Tab-separated table of C-alpha atoms in Angstrom:
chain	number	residue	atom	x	y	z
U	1	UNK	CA	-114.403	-19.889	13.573
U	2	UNK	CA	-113.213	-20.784	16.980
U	3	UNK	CA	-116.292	-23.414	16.980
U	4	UNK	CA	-115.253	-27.400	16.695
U	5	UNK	CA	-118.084	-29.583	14.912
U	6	UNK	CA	-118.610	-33.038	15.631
U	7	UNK	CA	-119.927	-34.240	12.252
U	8	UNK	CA	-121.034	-37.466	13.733
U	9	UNK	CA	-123.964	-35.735	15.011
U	10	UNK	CA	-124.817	-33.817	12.479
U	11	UNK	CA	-127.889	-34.895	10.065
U	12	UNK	CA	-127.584	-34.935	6.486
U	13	UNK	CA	-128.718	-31.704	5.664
U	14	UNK	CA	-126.183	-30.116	7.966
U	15	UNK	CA	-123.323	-32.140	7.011
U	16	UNK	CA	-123.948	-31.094	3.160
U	17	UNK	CA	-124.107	-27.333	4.378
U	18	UNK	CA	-120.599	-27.640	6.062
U	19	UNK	CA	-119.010	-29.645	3.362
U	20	UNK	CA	-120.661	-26.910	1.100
U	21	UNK	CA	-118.566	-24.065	3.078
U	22	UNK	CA	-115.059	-26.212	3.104
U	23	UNK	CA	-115.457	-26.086	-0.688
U	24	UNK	CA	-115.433	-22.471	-0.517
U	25	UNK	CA	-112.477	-22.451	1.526
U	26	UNK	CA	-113.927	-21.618	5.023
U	27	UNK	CA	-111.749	-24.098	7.488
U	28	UNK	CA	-114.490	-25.956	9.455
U	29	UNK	CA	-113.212	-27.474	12.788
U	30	UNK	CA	-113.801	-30.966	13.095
U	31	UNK	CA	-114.044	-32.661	16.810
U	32	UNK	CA	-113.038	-36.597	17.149
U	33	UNK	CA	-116.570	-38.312	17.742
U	34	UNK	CA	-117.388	-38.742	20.925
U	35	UNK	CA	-117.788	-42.238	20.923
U	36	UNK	CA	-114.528	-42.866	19.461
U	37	UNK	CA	-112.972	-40.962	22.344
U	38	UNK	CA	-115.316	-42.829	24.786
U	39	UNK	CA	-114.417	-46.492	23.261
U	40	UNK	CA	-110.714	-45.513	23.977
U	41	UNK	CA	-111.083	-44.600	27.222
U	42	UNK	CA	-112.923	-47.666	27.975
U	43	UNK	CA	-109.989	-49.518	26.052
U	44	UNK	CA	-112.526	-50.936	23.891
U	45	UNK	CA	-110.808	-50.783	20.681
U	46	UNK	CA	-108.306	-52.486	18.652
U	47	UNK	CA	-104.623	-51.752	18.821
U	48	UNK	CA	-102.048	-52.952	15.505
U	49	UNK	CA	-98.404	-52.862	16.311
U	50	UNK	CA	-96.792	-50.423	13.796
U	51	UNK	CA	-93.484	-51.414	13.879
U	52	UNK	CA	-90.405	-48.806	13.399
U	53	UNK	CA	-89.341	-48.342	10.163
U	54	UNK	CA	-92.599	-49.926	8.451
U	55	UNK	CA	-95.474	-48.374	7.241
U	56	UNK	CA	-98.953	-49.328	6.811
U	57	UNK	CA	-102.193	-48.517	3.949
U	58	UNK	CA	-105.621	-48.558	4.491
U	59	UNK	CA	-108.979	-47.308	4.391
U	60	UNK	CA	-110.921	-46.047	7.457
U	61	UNK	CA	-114.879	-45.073	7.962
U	62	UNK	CA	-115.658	-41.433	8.201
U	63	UNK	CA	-116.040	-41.195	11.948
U	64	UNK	CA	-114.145	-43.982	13.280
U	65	UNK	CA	-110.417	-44.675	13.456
U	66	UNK	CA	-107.478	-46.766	13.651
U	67	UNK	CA	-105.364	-47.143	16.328
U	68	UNK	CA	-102.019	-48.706	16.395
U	69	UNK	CA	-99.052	-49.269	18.640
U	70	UNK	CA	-95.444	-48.022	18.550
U	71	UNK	CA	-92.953	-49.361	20.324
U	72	UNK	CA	-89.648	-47.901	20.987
U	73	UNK	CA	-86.175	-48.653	22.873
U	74	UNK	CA	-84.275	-45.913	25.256
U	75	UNK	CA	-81.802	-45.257	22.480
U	76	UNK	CA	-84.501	-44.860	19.617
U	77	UNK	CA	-86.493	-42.380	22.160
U	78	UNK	CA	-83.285	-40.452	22.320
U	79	UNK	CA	-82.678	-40.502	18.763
U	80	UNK	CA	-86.168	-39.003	18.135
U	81	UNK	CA	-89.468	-40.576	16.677
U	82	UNK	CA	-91.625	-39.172	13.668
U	83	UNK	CA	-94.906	-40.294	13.040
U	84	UNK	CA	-96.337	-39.229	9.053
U	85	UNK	CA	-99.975	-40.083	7.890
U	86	UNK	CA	-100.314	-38.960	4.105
U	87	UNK	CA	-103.490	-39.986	1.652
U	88	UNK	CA	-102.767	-39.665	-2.245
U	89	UNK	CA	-106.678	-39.368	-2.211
U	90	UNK	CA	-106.364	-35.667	-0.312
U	91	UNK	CA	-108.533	-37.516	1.920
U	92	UNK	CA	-109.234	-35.734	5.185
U	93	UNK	CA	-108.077	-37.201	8.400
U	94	UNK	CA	-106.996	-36.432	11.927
U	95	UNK	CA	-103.578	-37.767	13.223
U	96	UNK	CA	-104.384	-38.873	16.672
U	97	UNK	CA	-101.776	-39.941	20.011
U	98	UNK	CA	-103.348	-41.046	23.053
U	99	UNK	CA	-101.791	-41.141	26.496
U	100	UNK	CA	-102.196	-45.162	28.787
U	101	UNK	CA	-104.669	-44.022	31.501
U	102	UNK	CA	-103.893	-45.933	35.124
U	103	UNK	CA	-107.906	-47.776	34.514
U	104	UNK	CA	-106.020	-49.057	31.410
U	105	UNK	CA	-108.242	-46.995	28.157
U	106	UNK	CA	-106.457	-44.507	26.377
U	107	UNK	CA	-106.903	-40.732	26.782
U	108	UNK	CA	-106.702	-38.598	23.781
U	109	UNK	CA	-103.135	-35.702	24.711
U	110	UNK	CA	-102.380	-34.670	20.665
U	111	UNK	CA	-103.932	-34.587	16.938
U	112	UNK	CA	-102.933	-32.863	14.065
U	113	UNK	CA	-104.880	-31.526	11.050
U	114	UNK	CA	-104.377	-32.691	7.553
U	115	UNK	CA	-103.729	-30.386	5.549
U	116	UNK	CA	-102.375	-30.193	1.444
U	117	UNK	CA	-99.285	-30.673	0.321
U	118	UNK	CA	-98.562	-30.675	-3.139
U	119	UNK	CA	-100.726	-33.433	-4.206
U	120	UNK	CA	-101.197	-35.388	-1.155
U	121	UNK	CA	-102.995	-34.448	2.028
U	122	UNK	CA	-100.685	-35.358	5.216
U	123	UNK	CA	-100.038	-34.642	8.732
U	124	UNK	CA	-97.436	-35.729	11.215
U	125	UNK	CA	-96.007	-35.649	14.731
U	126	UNK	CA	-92.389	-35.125	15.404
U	127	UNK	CA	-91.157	-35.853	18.912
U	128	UNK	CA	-87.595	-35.175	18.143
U	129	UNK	CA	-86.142	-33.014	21.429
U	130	UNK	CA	-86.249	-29.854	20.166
U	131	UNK	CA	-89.270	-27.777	19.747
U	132	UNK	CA	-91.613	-28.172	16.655
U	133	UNK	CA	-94.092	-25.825	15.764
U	134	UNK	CA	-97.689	-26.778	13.652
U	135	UNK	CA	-99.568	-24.126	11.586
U	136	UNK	CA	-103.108	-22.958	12.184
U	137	UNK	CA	-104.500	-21.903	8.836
U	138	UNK	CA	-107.570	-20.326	10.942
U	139	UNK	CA	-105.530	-17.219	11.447
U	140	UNK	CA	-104.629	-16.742	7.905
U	141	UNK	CA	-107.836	-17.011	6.522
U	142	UNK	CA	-109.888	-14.534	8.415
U	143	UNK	CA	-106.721	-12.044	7.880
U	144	UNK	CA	-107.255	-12.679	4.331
U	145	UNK	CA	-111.035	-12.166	4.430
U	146	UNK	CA	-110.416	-8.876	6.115
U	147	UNK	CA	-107.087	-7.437	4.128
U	148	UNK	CA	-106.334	-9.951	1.394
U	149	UNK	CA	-103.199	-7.683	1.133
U	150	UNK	CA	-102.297	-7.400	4.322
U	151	UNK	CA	-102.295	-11.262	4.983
U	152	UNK	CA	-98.856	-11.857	4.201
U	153	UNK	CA	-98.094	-10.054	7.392
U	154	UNK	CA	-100.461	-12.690	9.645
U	155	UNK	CA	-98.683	-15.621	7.480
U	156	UNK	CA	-96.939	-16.607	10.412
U	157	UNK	CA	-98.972	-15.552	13.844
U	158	UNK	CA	-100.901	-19.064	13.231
U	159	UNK	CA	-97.356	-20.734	14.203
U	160	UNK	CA	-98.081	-23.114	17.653
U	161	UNK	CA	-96.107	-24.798	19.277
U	162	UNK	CA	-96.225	-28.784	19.548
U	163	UNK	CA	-97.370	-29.319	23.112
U	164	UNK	CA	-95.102	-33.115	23.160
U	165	UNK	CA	-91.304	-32.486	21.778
U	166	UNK	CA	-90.023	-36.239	22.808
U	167	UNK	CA	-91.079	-39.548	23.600
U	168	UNK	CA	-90.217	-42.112	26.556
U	169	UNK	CA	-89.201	-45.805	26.189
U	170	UNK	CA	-92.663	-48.511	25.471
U	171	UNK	CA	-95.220	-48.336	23.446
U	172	UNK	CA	-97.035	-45.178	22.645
U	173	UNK	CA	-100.403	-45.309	20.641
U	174	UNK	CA	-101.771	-43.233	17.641
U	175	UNK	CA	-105.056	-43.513	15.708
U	176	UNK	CA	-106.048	-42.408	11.893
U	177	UNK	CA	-109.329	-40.569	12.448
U	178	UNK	CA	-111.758	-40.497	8.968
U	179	UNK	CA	-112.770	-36.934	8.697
U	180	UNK	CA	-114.492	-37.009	5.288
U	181	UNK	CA	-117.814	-35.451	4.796
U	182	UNK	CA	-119.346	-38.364	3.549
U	183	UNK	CA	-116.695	-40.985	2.053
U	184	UNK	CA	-114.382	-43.120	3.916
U	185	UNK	CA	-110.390	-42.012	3.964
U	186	UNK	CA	-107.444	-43.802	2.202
U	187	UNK	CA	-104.280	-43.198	4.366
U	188	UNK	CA	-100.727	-44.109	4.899
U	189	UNK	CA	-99.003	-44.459	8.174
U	190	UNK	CA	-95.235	-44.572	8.914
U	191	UNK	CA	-93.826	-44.737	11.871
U	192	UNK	CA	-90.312	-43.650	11.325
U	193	UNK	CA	-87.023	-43.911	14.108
U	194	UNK	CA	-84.600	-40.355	13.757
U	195	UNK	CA	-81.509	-41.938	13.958
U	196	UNK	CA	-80.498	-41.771	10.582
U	197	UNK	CA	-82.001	-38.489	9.382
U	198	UNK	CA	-79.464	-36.278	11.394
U	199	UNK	CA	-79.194	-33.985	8.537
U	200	UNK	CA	-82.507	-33.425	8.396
U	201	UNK	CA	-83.293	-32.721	12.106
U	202	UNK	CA	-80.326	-30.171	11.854
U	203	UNK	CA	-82.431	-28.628	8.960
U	204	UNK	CA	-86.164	-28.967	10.303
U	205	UNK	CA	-84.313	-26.769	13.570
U	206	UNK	CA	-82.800	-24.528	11.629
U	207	UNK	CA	-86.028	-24.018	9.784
U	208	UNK	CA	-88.047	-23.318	12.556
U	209	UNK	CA	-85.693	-21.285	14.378
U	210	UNK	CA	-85.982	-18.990	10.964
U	211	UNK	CA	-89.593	-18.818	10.809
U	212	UNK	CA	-90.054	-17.899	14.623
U	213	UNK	CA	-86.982	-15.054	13.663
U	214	UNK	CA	-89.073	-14.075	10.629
U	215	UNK	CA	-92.412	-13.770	12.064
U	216	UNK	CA	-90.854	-11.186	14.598
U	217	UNK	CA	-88.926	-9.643	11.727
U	218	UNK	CA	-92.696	-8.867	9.414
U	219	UNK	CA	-94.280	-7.725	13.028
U	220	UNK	CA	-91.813	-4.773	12.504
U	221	UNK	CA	-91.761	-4.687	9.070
U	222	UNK	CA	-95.989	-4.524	8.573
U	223	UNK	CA	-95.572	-0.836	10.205
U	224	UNK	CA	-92.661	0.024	8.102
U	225	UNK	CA	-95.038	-0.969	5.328
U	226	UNK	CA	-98.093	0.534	6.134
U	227	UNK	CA	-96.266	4.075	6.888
U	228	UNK	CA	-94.980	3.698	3.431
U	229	UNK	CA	-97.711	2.460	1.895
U	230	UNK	CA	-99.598	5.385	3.048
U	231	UNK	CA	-96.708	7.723	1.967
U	232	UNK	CA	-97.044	6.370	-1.856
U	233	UNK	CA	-100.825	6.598	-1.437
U	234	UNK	CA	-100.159	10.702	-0.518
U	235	UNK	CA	-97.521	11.438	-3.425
U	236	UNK	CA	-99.544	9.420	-6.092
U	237	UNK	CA	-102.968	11.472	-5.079
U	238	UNK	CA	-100.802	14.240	-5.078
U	239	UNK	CA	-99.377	13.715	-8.559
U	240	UNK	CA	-102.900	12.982	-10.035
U	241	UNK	CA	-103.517	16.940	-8.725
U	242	UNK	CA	-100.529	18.076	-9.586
U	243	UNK	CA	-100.939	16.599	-13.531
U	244	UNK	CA	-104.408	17.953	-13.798
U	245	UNK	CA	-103.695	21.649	-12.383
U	246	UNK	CA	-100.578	22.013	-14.822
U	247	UNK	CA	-103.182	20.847	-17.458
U	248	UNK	CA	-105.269	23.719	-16.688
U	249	UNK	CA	-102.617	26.432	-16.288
U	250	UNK	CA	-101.359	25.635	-19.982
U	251	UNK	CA	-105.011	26.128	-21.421
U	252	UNK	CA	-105.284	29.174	-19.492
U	253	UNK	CA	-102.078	30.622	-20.882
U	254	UNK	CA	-103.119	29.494	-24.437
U	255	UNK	CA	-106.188	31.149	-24.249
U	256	UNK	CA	-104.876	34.382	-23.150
U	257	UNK	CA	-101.832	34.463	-25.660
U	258	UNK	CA	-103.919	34.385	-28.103
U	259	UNK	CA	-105.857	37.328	-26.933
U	260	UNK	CA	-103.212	38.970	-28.411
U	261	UNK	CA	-104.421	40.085	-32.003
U	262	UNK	CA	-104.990	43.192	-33.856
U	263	UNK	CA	-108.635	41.829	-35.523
U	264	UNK	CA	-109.848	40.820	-32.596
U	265	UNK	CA	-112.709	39.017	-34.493
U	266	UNK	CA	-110.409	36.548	-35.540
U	267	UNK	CA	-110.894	34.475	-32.659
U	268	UNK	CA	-114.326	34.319	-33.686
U	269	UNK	CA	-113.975	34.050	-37.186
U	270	UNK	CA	-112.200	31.184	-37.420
U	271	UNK	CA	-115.501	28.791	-37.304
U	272	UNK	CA	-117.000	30.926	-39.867
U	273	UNK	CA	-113.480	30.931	-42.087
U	274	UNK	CA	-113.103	26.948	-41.450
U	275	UNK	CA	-117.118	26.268	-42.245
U	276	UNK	CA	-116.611	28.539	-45.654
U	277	UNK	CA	-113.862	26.915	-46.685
U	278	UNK	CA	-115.862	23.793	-46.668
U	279	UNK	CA	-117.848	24.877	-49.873
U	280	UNK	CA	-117.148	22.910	-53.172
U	281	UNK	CA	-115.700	25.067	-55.723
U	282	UNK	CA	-116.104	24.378	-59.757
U	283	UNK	CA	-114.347	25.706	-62.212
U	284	UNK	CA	-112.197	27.610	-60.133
U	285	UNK	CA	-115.462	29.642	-59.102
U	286	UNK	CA	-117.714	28.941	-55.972
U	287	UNK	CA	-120.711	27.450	-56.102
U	288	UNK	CA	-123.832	28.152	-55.321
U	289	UNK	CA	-126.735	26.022	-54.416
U	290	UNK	CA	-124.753	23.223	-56.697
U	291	UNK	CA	-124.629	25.721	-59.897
U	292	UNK	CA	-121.646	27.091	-60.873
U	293	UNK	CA	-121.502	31.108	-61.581
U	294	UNK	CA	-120.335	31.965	-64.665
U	295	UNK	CA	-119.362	35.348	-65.719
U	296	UNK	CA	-120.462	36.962	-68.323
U	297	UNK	CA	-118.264	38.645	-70.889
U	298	UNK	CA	-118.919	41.700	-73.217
U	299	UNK	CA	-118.730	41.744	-76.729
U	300	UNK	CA	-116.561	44.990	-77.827
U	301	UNK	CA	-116.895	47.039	-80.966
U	302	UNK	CA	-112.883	47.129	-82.116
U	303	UNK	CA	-112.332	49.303	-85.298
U	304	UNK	CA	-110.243	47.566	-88.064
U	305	UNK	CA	-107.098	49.508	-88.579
């Protein structure tokens, strides 16, 4: 799990096995191709200014990426700058931002993960002077493979921290990395200036602030759980005994009440009694073998008075 995959190098055989495993949910970490990385360092690659407050669609090759240039003024750095890449394809896709080296290439510092929301697949950087935290599903999911109850507690440990919270004045460059298995990736790119989504920063703090509170708060609250948890396991076990032995005791008590009985073969007569009763009767007299018994009547001499 902790293993990063550069699918670039993979042959076809071992691409369709990982794509296989993604299906089934297992998150397979994806490394930026090393010759992408090496072609920016060498500054041999293509750079489109992205202005502020415009956006831009396209479609890049699995493996390869687009870079483009951002440039922003002292009071738009100190507003704060947000950065969103979203595909309506789900397409899968690495958010890149690369640092000017002094030889004059580009060094990778930051990239983000798509990941699914609702029914887009986005990612995004938010330099906005305040700490900003991204979510690694890794943690979750081998949580949930372990204690699929028990992974609400973890929901929150994969919570990092954004290593870059702001931005200087110039021209900072990102990329749009394809990270398909085998098709190219439709994507969006906005490059977005703070200044007039104050509300919203005051929210996305608040937010955050919450979420680090919380995930303190169900660190407790996962003992507190599991004591009880164990509790209700010990009192319903205990009430499954409990039913049965009371169960028992009234049979026991049954039996021996009716012990109680002047013809003591009455007990044992009552299959015998139940099983004769079951005999067909005819003519208001029983039967046997299917003939009815008839009685037979005497003729008596009477004298005539």
């Amino acid at each position: 799990m902790d293993m990063e995959i550069d699918l670039s190098s993979l042959g076809t055989f071992n691409t369709v096995f990982a794509a296989l495993f993604s299906k089934l949910g297992v998150p397979i970490k994806t490394m930026v191709s090393a010759i992408v990385l090496e072609e920016a360092l060498y500054g041999n690659v293509t750079v489109e200014p992205l202005p502020l407050g415009t956006s831009f669609s396209g479609k890049v090759d699995r493996h390869c990426a687009h870079f483009f240039g951002v440039t922003i003024s002292d009071q738009q750095a100190q507003a704060g700058i947000v950065i969103r890449v979203t595909s309506a394809m789900r397409s899968k896709f690495k958010l890149l931002y690369f640092e000017k080296e002094a030889h004059g290439g580009y060094g990778l510092t930051l990239q983000e993960e798509s990941e699914k929301t609702g029914k887009v697949t986005s990612a995004g950087m938010y330099f906005l002077h305040f700490q900003v935290y991204r979510m690694n599903l890794t943690v979750n999911v081998l949580e949930m493979a372990k204690d699929p109850e028990a992974a609400f507690f973890k929901s929150l440990e994969g919570l990092q921290p954004c290593e870059v919270s702001e931005l200087e004045a110039g021209t900072h460059t990102f990329a749009v990395y394809g990270d398909n298995f085998f098709k190219p990736a439709t994507y969006t790119i906005e490059a977005l200036c703070a200044n007039s989504y104050e509300d919203t920063k005051g929210k996305l703090k608040e937010i955050e602030s919450k979420l680090l509170a919380k995930r303190n708060d169900l660190r407790q609250f996962e003992v507190e759980y599991k004591k009880a948890f164990a509790h209700y396991q010990e009192v319903t076990n205990r009430y499954s005994h409990e039913k049965q032995y009371v169960a028992e005791l009234l049979k026991q008590r049954n039996h021996i009440q009716s012990s109680f009985t002047i013809n003591s073969s009455v007990i044992n007569s009552k299959e015998d009694a139940s099983s004769s009763s079951s005999a067909p009767i005819l003519n208001g007299s029983p039967s046997v073998k299917g003939k009815s018994i008839k009685r037979k009547w005497f003729n008596l001499n009477r004298r005539d008075k």
